[in-house]
Structures are given as structure tokens and as C-alpha cells.
XYZ file of C-alpha atoms in Angstrom:
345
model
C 0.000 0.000 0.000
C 0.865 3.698 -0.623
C 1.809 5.044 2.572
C 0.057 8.274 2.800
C 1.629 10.882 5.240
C 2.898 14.143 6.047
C 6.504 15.481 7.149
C 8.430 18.164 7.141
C 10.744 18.811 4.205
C 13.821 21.464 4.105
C 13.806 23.256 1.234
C 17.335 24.767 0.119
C 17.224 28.054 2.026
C 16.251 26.018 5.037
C 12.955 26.393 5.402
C 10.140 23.960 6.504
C 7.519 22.715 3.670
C 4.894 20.761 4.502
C 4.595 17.803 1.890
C 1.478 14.933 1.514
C 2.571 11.828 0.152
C 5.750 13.008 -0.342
C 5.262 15.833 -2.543
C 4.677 19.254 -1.706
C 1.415 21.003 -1.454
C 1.490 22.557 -4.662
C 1.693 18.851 -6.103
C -1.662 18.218 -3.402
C -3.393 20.821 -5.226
C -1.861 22.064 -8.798
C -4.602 24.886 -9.306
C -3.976 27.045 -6.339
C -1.938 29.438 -8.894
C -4.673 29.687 -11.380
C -7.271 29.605 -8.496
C -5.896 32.946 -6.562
C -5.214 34.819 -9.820
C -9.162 34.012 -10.644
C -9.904 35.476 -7.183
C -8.107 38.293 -8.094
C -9.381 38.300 -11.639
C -12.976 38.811 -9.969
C -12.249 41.450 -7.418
C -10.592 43.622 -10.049
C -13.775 43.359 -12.352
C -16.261 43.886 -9.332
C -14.154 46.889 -8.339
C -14.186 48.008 -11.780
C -17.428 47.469 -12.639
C -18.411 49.660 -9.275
C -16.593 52.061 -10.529
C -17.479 52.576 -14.209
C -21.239 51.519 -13.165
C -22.517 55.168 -12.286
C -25.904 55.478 -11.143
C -27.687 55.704 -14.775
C -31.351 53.991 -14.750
C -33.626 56.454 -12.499
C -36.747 54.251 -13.448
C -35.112 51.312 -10.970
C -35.790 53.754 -8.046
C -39.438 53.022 -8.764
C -38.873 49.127 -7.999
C -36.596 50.078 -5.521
C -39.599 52.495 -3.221
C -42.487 49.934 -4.288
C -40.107 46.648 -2.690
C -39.193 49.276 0.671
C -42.694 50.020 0.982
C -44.801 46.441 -0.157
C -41.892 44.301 1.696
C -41.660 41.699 -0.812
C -41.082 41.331 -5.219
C -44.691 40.004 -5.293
C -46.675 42.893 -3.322
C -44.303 45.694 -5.260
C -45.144 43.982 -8.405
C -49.121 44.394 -7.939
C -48.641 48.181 -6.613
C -46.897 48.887 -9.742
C -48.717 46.746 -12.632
C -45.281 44.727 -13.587
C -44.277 41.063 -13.255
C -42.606 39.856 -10.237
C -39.437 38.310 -11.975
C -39.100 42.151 -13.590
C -39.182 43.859 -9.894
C -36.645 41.391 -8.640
C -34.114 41.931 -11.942
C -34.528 45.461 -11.476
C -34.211 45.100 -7.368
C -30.509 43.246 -8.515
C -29.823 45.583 -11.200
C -30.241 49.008 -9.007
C -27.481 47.017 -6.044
C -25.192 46.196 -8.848
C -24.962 49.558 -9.964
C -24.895 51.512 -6.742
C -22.669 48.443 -5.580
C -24.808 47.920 -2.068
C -27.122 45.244 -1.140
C -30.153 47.271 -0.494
C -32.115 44.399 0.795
C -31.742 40.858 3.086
C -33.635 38.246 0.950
C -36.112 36.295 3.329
C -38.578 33.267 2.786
C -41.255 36.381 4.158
C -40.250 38.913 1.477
C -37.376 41.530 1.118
C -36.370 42.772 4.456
C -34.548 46.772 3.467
C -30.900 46.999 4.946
C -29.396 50.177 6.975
C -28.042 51.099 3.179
C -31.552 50.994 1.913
C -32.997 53.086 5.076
C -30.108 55.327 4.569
C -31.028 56.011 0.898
C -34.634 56.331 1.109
C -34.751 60.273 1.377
C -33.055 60.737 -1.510
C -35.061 58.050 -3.245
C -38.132 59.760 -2.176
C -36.852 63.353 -3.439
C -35.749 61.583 -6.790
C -40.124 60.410 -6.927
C -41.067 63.645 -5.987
C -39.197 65.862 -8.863
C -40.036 63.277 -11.359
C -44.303 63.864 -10.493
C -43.319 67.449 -10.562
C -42.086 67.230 -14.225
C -44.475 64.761 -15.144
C -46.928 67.329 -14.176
C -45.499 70.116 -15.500
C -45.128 68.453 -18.444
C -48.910 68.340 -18.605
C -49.664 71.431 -18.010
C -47.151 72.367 -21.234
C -49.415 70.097 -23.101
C -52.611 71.744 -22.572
C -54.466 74.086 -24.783
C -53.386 77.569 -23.669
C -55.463 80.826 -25.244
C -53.195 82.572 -27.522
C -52.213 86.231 -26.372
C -52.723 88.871 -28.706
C -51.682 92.570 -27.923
C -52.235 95.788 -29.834
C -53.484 99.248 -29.149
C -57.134 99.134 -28.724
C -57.814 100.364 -32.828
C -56.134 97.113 -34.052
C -59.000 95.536 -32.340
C -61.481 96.658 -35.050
C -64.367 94.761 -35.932
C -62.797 93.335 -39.180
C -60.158 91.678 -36.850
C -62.751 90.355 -34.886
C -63.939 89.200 -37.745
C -61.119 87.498 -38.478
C -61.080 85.960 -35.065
C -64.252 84.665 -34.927
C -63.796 82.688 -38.380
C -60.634 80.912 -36.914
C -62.640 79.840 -33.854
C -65.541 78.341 -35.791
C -63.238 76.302 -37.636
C -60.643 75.761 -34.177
C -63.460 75.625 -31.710
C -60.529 74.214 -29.015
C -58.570 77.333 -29.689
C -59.019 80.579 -27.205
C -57.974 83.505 -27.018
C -56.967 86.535 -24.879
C -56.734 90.392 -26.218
C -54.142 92.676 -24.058
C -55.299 95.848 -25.012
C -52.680 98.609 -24.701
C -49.986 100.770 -26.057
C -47.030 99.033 -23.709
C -44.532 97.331 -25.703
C -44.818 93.908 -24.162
C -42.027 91.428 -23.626
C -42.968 89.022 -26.289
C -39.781 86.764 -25.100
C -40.366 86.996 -21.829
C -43.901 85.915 -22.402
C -45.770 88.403 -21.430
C -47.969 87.740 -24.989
C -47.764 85.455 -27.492
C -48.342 87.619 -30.813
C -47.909 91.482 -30.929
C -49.465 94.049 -33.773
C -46.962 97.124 -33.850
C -46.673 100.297 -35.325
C -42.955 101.301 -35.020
C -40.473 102.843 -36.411
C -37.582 100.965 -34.942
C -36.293 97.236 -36.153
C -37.909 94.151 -34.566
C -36.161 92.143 -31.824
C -34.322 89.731 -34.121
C -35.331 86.688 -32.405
C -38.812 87.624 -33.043
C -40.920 86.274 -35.863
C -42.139 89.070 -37.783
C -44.345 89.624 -40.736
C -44.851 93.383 -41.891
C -48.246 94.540 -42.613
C -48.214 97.009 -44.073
C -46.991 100.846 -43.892
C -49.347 103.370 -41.736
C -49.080 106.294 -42.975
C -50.489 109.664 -41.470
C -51.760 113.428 -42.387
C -53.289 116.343 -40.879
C -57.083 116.155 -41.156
C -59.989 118.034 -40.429
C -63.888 117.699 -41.036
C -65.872 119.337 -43.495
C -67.962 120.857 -40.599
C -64.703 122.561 -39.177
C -63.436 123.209 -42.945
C -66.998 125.037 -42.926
C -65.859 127.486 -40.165
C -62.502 128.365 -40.755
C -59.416 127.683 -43.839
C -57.687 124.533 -43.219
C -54.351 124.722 -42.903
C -52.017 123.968 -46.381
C -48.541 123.308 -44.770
C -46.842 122.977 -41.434
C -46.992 126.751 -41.501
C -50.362 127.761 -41.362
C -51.128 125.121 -38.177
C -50.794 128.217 -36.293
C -54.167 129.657 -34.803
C -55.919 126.466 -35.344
C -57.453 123.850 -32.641
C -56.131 120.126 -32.505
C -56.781 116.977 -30.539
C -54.304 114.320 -30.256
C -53.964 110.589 -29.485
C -52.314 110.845 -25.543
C -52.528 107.109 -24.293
C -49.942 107.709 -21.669
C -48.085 111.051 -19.885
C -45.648 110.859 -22.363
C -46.525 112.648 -25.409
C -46.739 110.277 -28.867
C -44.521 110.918 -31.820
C -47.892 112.311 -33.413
C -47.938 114.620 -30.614
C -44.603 115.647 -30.270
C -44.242 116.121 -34.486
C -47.124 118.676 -33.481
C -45.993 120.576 -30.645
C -42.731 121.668 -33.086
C -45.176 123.735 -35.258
C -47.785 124.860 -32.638
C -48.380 125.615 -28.586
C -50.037 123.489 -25.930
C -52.810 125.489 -25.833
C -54.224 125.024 -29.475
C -54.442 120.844 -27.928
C -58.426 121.406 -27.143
C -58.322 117.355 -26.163
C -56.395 114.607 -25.500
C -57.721 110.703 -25.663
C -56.290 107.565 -24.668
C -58.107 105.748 -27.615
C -57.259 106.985 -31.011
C -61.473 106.075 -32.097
C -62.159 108.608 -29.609
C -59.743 111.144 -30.992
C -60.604 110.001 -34.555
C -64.483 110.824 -33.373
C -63.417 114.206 -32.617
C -62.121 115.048 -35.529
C -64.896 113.995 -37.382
C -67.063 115.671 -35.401
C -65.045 119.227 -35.991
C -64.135 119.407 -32.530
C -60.275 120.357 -33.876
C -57.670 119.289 -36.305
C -55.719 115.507 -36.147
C -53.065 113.499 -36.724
C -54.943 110.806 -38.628
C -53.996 107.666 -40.730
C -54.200 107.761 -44.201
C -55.249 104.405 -45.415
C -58.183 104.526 -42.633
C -59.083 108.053 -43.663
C -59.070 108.599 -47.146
C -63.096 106.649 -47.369
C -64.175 108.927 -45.178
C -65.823 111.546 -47.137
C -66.530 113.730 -44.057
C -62.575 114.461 -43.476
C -60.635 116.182 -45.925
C -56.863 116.058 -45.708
C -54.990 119.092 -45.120
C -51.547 118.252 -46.991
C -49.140 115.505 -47.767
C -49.104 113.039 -45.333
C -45.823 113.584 -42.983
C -43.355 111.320 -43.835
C -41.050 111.508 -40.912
C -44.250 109.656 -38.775
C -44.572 106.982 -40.994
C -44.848 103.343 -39.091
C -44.321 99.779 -40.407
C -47.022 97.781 -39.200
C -46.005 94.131 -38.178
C -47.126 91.284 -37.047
C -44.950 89.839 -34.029
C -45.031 86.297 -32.722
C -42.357 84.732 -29.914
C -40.922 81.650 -31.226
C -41.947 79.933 -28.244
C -45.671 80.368 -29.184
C -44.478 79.715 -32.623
C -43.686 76.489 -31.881
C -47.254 75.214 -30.595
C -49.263 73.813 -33.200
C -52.371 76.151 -32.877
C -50.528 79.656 -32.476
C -48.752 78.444 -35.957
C -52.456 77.469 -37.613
C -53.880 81.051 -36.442
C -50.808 82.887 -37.714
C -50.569 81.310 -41.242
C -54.952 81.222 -40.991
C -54.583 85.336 -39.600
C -51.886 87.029 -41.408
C -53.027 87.339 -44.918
C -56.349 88.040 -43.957
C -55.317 90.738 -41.631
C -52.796 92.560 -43.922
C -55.671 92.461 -46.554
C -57.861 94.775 -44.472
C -54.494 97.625 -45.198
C -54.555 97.045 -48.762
């Protein structure tokens, strides 16, 4: 029989080496080389893969709050309409990427660790912002009335008009009219679409369609014309009464263009809506500043002289590319343009 035991054996430097059967224990067991470099093979790749594996898949936070809160794969995957063998996979998935073990597998469910307890505010924050986008989302989604602002005599009734036709054939589609002479902040939102007399160059980032060109002359009414000459030039406005369009303190470029040619005192009236001052005219209560394309049809107002070239306007059409960009403000602009700009033809 093979005699099977151990002794010591001196190895050339002296030292002991235990031997089986009269080999060493390399000769016992000839994979203990290959069998610590595959330990070490493994830790390098779990340490690796820890640290390439950032934390990437925020829907796995889901899995992770349903499991904390249900206390077992089965109960997390009725709360949250998925199969069981999916909450588990994404249960692993989630510890192998954070590189914890998030919970103690029991035969009575999923028991969370200290790690897991540790984590759970933040997992509860991560919930919270993603209903807050998913709601805002929503709200992004939902028909919003588009924002129109003019001065209140863009608002005429063949705009209206023009209005009203969109919405029989949009009936989702609203809308909301900011009447006033403020240049709003079309990028900052404070309207969606702008109509603009101006002489100065759009905002470039705006969207912009030009109108037309408003135009505007000295008038007066055959019942004043009646009463006294009208005036043939700049230099006769001397001695005669006027009324002007005054929407704010600060005096319009009509009003201003005025002023250079006669005194405050020949301004009989001042309105904040150019109808009214329009009315007064008509009505022979003075001399105005009037536009020439609405004017001219009007065969109870004569024009004085050549309209006055340094107050002519381009009239434009103004939308924020933001609004541009939602489905219905692009239908009512491409619907509203044309039809508006043919009312100034």
C-alpha cells in the first residue's frame, strides 16, 4: 500500500515545507496558482465594474420604493402593474450599480438593509421631482389661449372678424386680447403675438411679418373746414385747434411732431383711444393726426396736406418663437396674417 503521510521537508534556504505523500502542497493541489489569480481576476472586475457603473437607470428607483414600501417582489409587483421576476431583476440591477445590497432576501419577502434606510430620502426626493415634471409636463401640453396685444384700434371689428372665423373652424382654440400701447415682452412671455406700429427694427429673435406701412396726415372735417381755412402746410397750423392721441403722460410721436409747429394750448383734447380722438375730428371738434389708409373713405374728413413722412410706421405682425412652436398659435398665424394685412390694402 501507498503510505500516505505528512513530514516536514527542508527546502534549500532552510525552510520547513509541509509535503502529503511526499510531494509538496502545490503537487496536493496544482490549481492554487490559477485559483488565486481568478480570485483576483474577480475582485478587479467587481471593483471596476463599481466604478465605471454610475448610477444611470432612475426608473429602478421606482422598484426600488415599491419593494421598501410592499416588503416583498410580489406585493411591489401588484402596486406597480409589472411582473414579479421584472421587480426582482430590477431590485438586482439598481445594487449592482450603486454596488450595495439594499435588501436581506427572506422566505417572508425583502427585508430593506441600513443602506436601503439610509437612501430612502433621496429616493423619495428623486419620486417627488419626477411627479413634478411629469406634471409640469402636462400642463405644457394643454391648450393655452393665444395672447394677442395691440393698441385698442387694431381691435377693429374686421379683426374680430377674423377671429371669430378661426374659432368656428378651431373651436378648441381661445384667445386673450391685451389691449394697450405698452410694448410687451414678447420673449419673456408676457404675450404670445404682438401688432406694432414702429419705427424701430424688430427684436431679431422675433418672428415678424410686416403689414403694411401706416401712414399719417393732418385732417380736419368738413364741418370745421366750414368754419374756418384749413391749414395747407406745417406753416399755417398756427391759430388752429387740434386733438391728439395721448394714451400715456408721455406725449406720442404724433404729438410731439405737433408741438414743433404749434403751442399746448391750441391741444383742445387729449384721448387715450385713437377712435375717440378720430371721433373728434370727425365731429369738428379740432384738427388731427390721422392715418391715411383709414381716412381717405371717409368723405366727411378732408386732408390738409401731404401726409408727414417723418411719422410713418411699419405695421407688423410679431409672434415669440416659443408660441411659434405650438401647433395652434402656428395654424392662427398662417390662418390670420393674410387676412389681416388684406384689411391695409
Amino acid at each position: 500500500m501507498l503510505e500516505n503521510r505528512s513530514h516536514p521537508a527542508k527546502s534549500k534556504s532552510g525552510d520547513a515545507k509541509v509535503v502529503i505523500s511526499g510531494s509538496p502542497l502545490r503537487s496536493f493541489c496544482p490549481d492554487v496558482t490559477s485559483l488565486s489569480i481568478s480570485l483576483v481576476s474577480v475582485l478587479s472586475l467587481c471593483c471596476s465594474s463599481f466604478m465605471k457603473n454610475a448610477f444611470r437607470d432612475w426608473s429602478n428607483v421606482r422598484y426600488f420604493l415599491a419593494v421598501f414600501r410592499e416588503g416583498s417582489t410580489l406585493a411591489a409587483s401588484r402596486k406597480l402593474g409589472a411582473a414579479q421576476p421584472t421587480v426582482a431583476r430590477r431590485i438586482d440591477a439598481l445594487e449592482r450599480e450603486l454596488g450595495l445590497v439594499l435588501f436581506e432576501r427572506e422566505t417572508r419577502g425583502f427585508r430593506p438593509t441600513a443602506l436601503a434606510r439610509a437612501l430612502l430620502p433621496q429616493a423619495e426626493a428623486i419620486e417627488k421631482a419626477a411627479e413634478g415634471f411629469e406634471e409640469k409636463a402636462a400642463d405644457l401640453t394643454r391648450s393655452r389661449p393665444i395672447r394677442i396685444t395691440a393698441p385698442g384700434a387694431n381691435f377693429s371689428p374686421r379683426m374680430q372678424r377674423i377671429i371669430y372665423d378661426f374659432t368656428v373652424a378651431n373651436p378648441g382654440v381661445g384667445f386673450e386680447f391685451i389691449q394697450t400701447t405698452k410694448v410687451l415682452d414678447l420673449a419673456a412671455g408676457e404675450a404670445d403675438v404682438a401688432l406694432r406700429l414702429t419705427t424701430k427694427a424688430p427684436e431679431p429673435d422675433l418672428i415678424c411679418r410686416k403689414i403694411s406701412v401706416a401712414r399719417y396726415a393732418v385732417y380736419g372735417s368738413r364741418a370745421y373746414a366750414a368754419k374756418r381755412r384749413l391749414p395747407m402746410s406745417e406753416a399755417d397750423l398756427k391759430g388752429h385747434r387740434f386733438v391728439v392721441y395721448r394714451p400715456d403722460p408721455t406725449p406720442r410721436p404724433n404729438e410731439a411732431w405737433l408741438l414743433q409747429f404749434i403751442t399746448p394750448d391750441q391741444i383742445v383734447g387729449a384721448f387715450a383711444e385713437f377712435a375717440l380722438m378720430r371721433e373728434a375730428v370727425t365731429n369738428g371738434q379740432g384738427l388731427g393726426l390721422l392715418n391715411v389708409k383709414h381716412s381717405e373713405p371717409d368723405d366727411n374728413l378732408i386732408r390738409c396736406f401731404d401726409p408727414v413722412e417723418a411719422l410713418t410706421q411699419d405695421h407688423l405682425l410679431l409672434v415669440s418663437p416659443e408660441a411659434y412652436r405650438r401647433p395652434e398659435v402656428k395654424k392662427f398665424i398662417k390662418f390670420f396674417a393674410p387676412r389681416y394685412a388684406s384689411i391695409f390694402k
